[in-house]
Coordinates of C-alpha atoms and ligand atoms in Angstrom, one line a residue:
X27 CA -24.2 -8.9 77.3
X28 CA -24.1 -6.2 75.3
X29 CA -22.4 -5.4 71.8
X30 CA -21.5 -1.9 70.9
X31 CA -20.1 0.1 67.5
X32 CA -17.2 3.1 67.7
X33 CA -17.5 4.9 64.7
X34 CA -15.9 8.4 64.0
X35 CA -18.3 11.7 63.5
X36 CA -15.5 13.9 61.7
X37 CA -13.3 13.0 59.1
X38 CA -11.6 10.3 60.6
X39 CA -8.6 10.6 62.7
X40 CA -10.9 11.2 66.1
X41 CA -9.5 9.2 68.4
X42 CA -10.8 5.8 67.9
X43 CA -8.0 3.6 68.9
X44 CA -7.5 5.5 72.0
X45 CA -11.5 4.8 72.9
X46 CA -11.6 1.4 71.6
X47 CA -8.8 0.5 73.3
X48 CA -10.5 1.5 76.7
X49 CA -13.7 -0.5 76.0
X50 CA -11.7 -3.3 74.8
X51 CA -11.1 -4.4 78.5
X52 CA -14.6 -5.3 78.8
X53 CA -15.1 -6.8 75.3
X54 CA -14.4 -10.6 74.4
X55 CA -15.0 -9.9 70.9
X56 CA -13.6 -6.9 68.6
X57 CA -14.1 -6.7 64.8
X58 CA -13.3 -4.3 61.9
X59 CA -15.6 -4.2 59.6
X60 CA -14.7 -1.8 56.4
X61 CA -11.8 0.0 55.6
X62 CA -8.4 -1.4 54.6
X63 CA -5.4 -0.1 55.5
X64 CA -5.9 3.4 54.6
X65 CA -6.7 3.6 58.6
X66 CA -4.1 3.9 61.3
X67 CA -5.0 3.6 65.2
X68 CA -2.4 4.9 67.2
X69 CA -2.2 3.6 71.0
X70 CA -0.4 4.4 73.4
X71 CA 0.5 1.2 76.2
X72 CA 3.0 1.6 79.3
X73 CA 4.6 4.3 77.6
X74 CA 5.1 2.5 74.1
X75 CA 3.4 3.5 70.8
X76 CA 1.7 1.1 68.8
X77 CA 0.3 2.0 65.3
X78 CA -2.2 -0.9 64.2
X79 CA -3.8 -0.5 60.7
X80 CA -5.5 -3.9 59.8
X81 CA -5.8 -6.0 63.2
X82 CA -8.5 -4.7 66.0
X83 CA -5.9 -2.8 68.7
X84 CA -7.2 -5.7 70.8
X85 CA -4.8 -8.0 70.1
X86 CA -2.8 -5.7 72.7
X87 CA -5.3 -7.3 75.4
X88 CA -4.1 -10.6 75.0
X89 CA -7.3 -13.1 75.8
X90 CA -9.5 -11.0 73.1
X91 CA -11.1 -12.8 70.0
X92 CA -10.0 -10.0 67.2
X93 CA -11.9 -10.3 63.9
X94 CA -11.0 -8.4 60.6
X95 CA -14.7 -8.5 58.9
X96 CA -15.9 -9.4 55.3
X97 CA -16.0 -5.4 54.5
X98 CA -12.6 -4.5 54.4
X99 CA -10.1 -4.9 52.0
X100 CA -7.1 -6.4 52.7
X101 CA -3.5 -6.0 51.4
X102 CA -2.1 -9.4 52.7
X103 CA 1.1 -8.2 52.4
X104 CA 0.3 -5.9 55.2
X105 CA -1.2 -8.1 57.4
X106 CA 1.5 -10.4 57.5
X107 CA 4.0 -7.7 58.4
X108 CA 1.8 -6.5 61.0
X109 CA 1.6 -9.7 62.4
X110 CA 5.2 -9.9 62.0
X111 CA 5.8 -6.7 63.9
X112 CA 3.4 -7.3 66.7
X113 CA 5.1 -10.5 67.6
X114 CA 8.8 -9.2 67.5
X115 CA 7.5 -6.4 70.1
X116 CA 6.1 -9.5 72.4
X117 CA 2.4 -9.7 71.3
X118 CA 1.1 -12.8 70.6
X119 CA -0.8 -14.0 67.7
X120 CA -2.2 -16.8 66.6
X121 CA -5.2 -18.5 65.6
X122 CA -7.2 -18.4 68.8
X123 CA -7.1 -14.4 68.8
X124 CA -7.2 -13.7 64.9
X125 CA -9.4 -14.6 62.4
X126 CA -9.9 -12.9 58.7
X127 CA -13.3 -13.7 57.2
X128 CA -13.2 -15.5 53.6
X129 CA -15.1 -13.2 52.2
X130 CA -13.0 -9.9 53.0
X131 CA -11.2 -8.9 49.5
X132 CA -7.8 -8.6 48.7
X133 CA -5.5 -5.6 47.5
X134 CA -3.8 -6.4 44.7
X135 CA -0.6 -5.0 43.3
X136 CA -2.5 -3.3 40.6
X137 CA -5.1 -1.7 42.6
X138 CA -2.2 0.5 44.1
X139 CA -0.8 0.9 41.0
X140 CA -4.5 2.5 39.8
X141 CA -4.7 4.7 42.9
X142 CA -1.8 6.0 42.3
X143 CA -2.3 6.5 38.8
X144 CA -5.4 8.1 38.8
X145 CA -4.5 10.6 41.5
X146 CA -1.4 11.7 39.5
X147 CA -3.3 12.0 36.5
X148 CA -5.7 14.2 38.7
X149 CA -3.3 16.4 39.8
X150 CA -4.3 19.1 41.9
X151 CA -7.8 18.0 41.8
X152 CA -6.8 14.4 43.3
X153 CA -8.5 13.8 46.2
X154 CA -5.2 12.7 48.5
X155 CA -6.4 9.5 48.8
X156 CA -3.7 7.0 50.8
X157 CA -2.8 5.4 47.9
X158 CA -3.3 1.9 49.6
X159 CA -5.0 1.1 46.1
X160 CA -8.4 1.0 48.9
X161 CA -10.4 2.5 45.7
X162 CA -9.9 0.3 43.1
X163 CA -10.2 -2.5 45.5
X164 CA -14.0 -2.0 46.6
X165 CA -14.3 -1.2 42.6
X166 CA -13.9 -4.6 41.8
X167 CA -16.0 -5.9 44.1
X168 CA -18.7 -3.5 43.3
X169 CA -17.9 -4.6 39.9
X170 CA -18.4 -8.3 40.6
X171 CA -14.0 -9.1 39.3
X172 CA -12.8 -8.7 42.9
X173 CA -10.6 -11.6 44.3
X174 CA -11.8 -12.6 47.8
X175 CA -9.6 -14.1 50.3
X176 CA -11.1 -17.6 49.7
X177 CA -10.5 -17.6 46.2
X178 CA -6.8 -16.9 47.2
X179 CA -6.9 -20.5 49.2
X180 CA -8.2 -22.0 45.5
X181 CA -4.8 -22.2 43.5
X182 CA -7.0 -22.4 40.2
X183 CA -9.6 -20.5 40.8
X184 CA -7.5 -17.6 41.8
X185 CA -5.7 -18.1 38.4
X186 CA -8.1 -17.9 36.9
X187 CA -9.5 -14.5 38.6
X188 CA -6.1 -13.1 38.1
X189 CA -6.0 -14.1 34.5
X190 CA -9.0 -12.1 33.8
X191 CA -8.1 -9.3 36.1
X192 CA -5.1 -8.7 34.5
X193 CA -5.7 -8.3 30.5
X194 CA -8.4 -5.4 31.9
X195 CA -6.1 -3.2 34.8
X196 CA -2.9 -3.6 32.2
X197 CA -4.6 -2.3 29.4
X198 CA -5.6 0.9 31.8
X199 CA -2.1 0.7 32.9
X200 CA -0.5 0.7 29.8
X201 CA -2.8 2.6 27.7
X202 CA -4.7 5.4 29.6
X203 CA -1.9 5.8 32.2
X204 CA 1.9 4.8 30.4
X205 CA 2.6 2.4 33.2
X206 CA 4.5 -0.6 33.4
X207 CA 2.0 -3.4 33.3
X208 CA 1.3 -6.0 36.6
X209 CA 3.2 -9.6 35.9
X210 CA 0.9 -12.3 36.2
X211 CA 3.4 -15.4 37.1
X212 CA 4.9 -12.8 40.1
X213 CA 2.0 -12.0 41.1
X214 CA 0.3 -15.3 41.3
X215 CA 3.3 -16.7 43.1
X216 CA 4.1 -14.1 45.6
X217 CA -0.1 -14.1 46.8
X218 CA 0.2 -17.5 47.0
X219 CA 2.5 -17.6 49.2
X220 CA 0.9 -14.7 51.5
X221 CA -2.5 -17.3 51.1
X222 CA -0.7 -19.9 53.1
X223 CA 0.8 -17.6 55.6
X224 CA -2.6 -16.1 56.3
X225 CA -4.5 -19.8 55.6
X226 CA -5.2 -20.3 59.9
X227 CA -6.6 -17.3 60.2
X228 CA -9.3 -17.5 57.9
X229 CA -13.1 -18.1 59.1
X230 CA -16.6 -18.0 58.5
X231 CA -17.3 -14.3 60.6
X232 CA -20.6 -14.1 60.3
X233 CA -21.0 -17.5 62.2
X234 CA -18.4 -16.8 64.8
X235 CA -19.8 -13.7 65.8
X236 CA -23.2 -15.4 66.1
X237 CA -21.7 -18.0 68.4
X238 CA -20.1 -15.4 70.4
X239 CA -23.6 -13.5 70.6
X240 CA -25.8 -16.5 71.6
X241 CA -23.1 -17.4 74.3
X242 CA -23.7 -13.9 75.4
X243 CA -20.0 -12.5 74.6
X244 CA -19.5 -8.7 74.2
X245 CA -18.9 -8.0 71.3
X246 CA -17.2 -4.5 70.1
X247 CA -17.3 -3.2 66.7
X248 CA -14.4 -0.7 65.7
X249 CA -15.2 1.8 63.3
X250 CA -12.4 3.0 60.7
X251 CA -12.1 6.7 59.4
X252 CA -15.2 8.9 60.0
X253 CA -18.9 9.5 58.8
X254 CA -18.0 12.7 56.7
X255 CA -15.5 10.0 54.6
X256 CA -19.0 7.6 54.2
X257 CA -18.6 6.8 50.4
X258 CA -22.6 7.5 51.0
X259 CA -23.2 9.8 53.5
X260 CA -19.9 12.0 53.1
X261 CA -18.3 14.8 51.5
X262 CA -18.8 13.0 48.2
X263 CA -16.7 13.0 46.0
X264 CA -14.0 14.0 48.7
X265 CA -14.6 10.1 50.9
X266 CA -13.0 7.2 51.0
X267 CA -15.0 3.9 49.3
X268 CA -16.9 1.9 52.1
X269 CA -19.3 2.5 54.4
X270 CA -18.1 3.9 57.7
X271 CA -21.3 4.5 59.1
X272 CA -22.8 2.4 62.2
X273 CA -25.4 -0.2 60.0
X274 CA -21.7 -1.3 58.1
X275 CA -21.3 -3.0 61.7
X276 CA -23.7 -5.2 60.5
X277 CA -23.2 -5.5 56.6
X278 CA -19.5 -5.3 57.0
X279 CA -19.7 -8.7 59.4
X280 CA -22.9 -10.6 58.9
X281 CA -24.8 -10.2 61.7
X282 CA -28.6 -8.6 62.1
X283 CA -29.0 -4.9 63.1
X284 CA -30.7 -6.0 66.0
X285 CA -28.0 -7.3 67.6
X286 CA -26.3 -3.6 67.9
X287 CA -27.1 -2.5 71.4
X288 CA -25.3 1.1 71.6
X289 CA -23.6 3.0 69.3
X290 CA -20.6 5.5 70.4
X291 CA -19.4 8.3 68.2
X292 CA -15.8 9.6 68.9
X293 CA -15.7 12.6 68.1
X294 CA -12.2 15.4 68.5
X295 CA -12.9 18.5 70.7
X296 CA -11.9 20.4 67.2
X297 CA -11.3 19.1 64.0
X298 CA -9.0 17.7 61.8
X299 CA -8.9 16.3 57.8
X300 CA -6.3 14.4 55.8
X301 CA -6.3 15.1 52.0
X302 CA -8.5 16.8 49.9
X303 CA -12.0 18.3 50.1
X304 CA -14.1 21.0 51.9
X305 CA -13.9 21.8 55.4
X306 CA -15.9 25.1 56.7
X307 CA -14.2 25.4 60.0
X308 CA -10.5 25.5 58.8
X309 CA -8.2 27.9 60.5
X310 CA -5.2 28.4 58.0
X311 CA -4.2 30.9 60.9
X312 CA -1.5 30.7 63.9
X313 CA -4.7 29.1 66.1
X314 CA -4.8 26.4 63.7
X315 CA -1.0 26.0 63.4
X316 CA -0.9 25.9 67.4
X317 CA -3.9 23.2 67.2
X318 CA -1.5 21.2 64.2
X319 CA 1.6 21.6 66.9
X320 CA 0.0 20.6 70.2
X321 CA -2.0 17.8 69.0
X322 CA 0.7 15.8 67.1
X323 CA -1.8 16.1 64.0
X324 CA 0.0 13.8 61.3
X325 CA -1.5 11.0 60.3
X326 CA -1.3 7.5 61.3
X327 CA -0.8 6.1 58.3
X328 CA 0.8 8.0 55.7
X329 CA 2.4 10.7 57.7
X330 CA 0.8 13.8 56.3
X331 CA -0.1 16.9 58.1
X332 CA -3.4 17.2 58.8
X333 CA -5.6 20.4 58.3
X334 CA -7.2 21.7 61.7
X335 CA -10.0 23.9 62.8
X336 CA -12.9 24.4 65.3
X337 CA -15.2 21.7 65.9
X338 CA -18.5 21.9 63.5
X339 CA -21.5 20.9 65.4
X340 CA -23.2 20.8 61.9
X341 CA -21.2 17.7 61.1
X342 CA -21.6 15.9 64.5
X343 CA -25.8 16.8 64.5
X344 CA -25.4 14.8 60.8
X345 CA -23.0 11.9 62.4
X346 CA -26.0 11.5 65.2
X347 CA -28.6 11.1 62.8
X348 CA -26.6 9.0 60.6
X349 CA -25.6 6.7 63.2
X350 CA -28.0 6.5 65.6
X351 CA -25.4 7.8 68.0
X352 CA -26.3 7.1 71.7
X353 CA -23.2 8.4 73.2
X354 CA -20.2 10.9 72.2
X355 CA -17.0 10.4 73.1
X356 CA -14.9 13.6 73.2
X357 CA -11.2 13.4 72.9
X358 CA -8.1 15.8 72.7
X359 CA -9.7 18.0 75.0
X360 CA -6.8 18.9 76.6
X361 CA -4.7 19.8 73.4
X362 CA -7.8 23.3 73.9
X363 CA -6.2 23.9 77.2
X364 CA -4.4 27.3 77.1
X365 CA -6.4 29.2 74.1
X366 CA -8.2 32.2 75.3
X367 CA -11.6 31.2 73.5
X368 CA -12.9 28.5 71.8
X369 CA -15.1 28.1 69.0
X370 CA -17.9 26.3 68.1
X371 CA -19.6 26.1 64.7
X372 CA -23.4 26.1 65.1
X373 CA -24.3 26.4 61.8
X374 CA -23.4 27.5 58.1
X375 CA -24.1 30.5 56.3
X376 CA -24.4 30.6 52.4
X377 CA -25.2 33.5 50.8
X378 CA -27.1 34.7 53.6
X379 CA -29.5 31.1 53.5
X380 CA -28.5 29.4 56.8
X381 CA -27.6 25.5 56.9
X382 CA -27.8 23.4 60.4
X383 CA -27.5 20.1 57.9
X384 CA -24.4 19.4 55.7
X385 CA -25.8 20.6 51.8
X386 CA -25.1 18.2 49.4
X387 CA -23.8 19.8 46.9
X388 CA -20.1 20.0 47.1
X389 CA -20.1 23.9 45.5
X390 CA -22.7 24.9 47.7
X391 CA -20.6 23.0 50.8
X392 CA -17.4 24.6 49.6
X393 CA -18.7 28.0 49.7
X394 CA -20.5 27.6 53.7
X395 CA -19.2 30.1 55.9
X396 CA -19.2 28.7 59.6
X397 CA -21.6 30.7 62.0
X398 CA -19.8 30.8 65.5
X399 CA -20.3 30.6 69.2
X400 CA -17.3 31.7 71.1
X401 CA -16.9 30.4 74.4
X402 CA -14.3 31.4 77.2
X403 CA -11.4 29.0 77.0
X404 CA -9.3 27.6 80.0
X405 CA -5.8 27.7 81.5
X406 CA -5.1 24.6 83.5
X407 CA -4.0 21.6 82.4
X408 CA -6.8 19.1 82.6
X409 CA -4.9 15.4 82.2
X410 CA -5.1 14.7 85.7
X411 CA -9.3 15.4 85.9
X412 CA -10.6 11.8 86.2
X413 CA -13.9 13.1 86.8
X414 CA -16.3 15.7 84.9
X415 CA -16.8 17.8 88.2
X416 CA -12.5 17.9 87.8
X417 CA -12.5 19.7 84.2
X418 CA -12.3 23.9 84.8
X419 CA -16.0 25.0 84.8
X420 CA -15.1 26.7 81.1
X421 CA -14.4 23.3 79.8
X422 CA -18.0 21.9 81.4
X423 CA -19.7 24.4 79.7
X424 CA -18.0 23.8 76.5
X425 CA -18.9 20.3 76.8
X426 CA -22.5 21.0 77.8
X427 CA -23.0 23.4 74.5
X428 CA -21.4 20.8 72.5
X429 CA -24.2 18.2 74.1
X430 CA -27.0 20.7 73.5
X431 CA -26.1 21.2 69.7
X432 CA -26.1 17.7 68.6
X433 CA -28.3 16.2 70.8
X434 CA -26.9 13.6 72.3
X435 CA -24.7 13.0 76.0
X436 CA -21.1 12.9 76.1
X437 CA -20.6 9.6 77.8
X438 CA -16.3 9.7 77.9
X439 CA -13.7 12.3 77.6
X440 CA -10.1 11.5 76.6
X441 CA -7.6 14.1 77.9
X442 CA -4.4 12.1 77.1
X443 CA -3.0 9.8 74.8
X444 CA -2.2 7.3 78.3
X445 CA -5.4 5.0 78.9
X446 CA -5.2 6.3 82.7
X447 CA -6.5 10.0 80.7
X448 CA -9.9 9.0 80.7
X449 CA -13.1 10.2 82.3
X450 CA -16.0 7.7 81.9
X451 CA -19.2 9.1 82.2
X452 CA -21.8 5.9 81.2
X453 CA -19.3 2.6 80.2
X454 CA -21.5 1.0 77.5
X455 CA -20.5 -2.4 78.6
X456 CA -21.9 -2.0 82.3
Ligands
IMP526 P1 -8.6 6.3 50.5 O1 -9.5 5.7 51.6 O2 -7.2 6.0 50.6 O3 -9.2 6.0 49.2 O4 -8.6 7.9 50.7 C1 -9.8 8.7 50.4 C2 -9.9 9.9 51.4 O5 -10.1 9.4 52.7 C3 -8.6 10.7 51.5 O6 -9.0 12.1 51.7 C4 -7.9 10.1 52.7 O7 -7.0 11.1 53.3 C5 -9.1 9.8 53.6 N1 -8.8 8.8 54.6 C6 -8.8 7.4 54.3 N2 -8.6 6.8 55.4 C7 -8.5 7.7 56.4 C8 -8.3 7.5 57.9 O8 -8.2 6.5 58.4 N3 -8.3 8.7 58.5 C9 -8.4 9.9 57.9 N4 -8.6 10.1 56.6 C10 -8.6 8.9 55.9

């Protein structure tokens, strides 16, 4: 038995699905736990694409328990289309494969309307959130006014919620931002109706994972975006608004911290962000263009291009820390394959003061200039290495110095998008 986390060390975007969707196989259990649907987990299956942004990308397994935690927010509306969608393509779903703790809270119309309020009002100094009104969602429940899926299930006491709700988010609508206000009797009506449609789904989490545990299932906990978007631990202000660090397993559920037995960090062989904020390793050059090209880097969810640039061993040696990482998992190394050299960040330089640690202050951050290692690249195309001793001995050593910098062992390496384009160093689950 054993119960492991995937989180992501970068900015989100690493890889995740492809990973989780490899240790899924020898999972019974696998739960979200933060995040809405501002993530996207691409996965690719016989050939066909699936984009999952709510449910774990179990439920392409079949026989696997798939559990969206108490610390997400959840847009109902989405869920039931991706249920929808999932089913028209042959994938079942039902209640003995999905289950949506009561505690989770809901998007509501106007905490989309808010995101994307405040962001235009922003401007250029928005933050590019993904306007899934994610934000104003963990507001309210920070604020003690959120609606939670159970209250959905209570016809008056979500009335009631609403009621309340409403007179405060219309009066921002209306007054700070000139938009048209959020209709209660639509809005009560058309949740309802999602409530019943999600109604058998909806559990107690926290006791169904501690069933599974005691029964000595293995359980795997899916990480959403990365640890430099951690509404704590990230690129504040420039994050996202939960936790998407390891210990959320375990906030974001209802289980102990001592039931976590390993803790994987996905991590891409360079890096990528979506939307605003600093990031000391971006090449706005024809490397970084190629990088953008050959990696397919738009995003899962809202289509954007994201900015790319040399991996920045800085922010993995923080993601270990954070995390408690035990194990990296490296993917996209073969999107490297054909660049002369490679970078790797090793540290930052400001104004001459040198930083192996993210600084916290977002100025200070903005103004780090990388410090690089360069390292010969490789030629060959590495998708059919199924074993380390397979890669070219440049991408060894690339992996080696990426080991040494953070600390930690690279226990898989993705060098496809197919689940075949995997070299396993330690599986977690054995
Ligand atoms: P929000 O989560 O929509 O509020 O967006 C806040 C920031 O996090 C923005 O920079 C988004 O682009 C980024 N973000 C949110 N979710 C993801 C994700 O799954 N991958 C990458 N970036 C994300």
């Amino acid at each position: 038995m054993s119960n492991v986390v995937v989180v992501g060390t970068q900015w989100g975007d690493e890889g995740k699905g492809k990973v989780i969707d490899f240790l899924t196989e020898f999972a019974q259990v696998i739960v979200r736990f933060q995040g809405g649907n501002n993530a996207g987990h691409t996965i690719v299956v016989n050939n066909e694409k699936f984009i999952v942004h709510l449910i774990p990308s179990g439920i392409l397994h079949g026989n696997k328990k798939c559990v969206i935690g108490n610390g997400l927010v959840i847009d109902p509306a989405v869920l039931i289309q991706e249920i929808r969608d999932l089913r028209s393509r042959g994938i079942d779903v039902n209640t003995n494969n999905l289950f949506i703790s009561e505690k989770a809270h809901v998007i509501m119309p106007y905490h989309k309307r808010m995101d994307h309020a405040r962001e235009k009002a922003k401007g250029a100094k928005c933050l590019g959130t993904t306007g899934r009104g994610i934000g104003p969602c963990y507001e309210d429940k920070a604020a003690r006014t959120g609606i939670r899926i159970i209250d959905l299930l209570d016809k008056d006491v979500f009335l009631e919620k609403l009621k309340a709700k409403l007179v405060e988010q219309n009066f921002y609508l209306e007054k700070l931002f000139q938009e048209e206000p959020v209709d209660l009797k639509t809005t009560y009506r058309e949740y309802l109706g999602y409530a019943e449609e999600i109604r058998p789904y909806i559990t107690n989490v926290s006791l169904l994972l501690d069933r599974a545990i005691k029964e000595g299932q293995n359980v795997l906990f899916e990480g959403a975006q990365g640890t430099h978007l951690d509404i704590d631990h990230g690129t504040y202000p420039f994050v996202t608004s939960s936790n998407t660090v390891a210990a959320e397993a375990c906030i974001g559920t209802g289980i102990g911290p001592l039931k976590l037995d390993t803790v994987i960090g996905t991590c891409k062989a360079y890096t990528t962000r979506v939307g605003g904020g600093p990031f000391p390793t971006e090449l706005k050059d024809e490397v970084g263009d190629l990088i953008q090209k050959k990696g397919a880097e738009f995003g899962a969810t809202t289509g954007r291009r994201r900015r790319c640039g040399w991996i920045d061993t800085v922010q993995v040696r923080d993601s270990v820390r954070i995390n408690g990482l035990t194990g990296l998992a490296i993917t996209k190394l073969d999107v490297l394959s054909g660049l002369d050299k490679i970078k790797i960040c090793v540290a930052y330089d400001y104004q001459g003061e040198r930083f192996i640690h993210i600084p916290p202050q977002l100025k200070v951050l903005e103004n780090c200039k990388p410090v690089y290692e360069e390292l010969e690249g490789w030629q060959d195309n590495i998708m059919d290495a199924r074993d380390f001793q397979d890669l070219p001995a440049q991408a060894q050593a690339y992996l080696k110095r990426i080991e040494e910098l953070v600390g930690v062992s690279v226990t898989l390496i993705s060098i496809g998008s197919r689940r075949e384009t995997t070299i396993v160093l330690q599986n977690p689950f054995k």
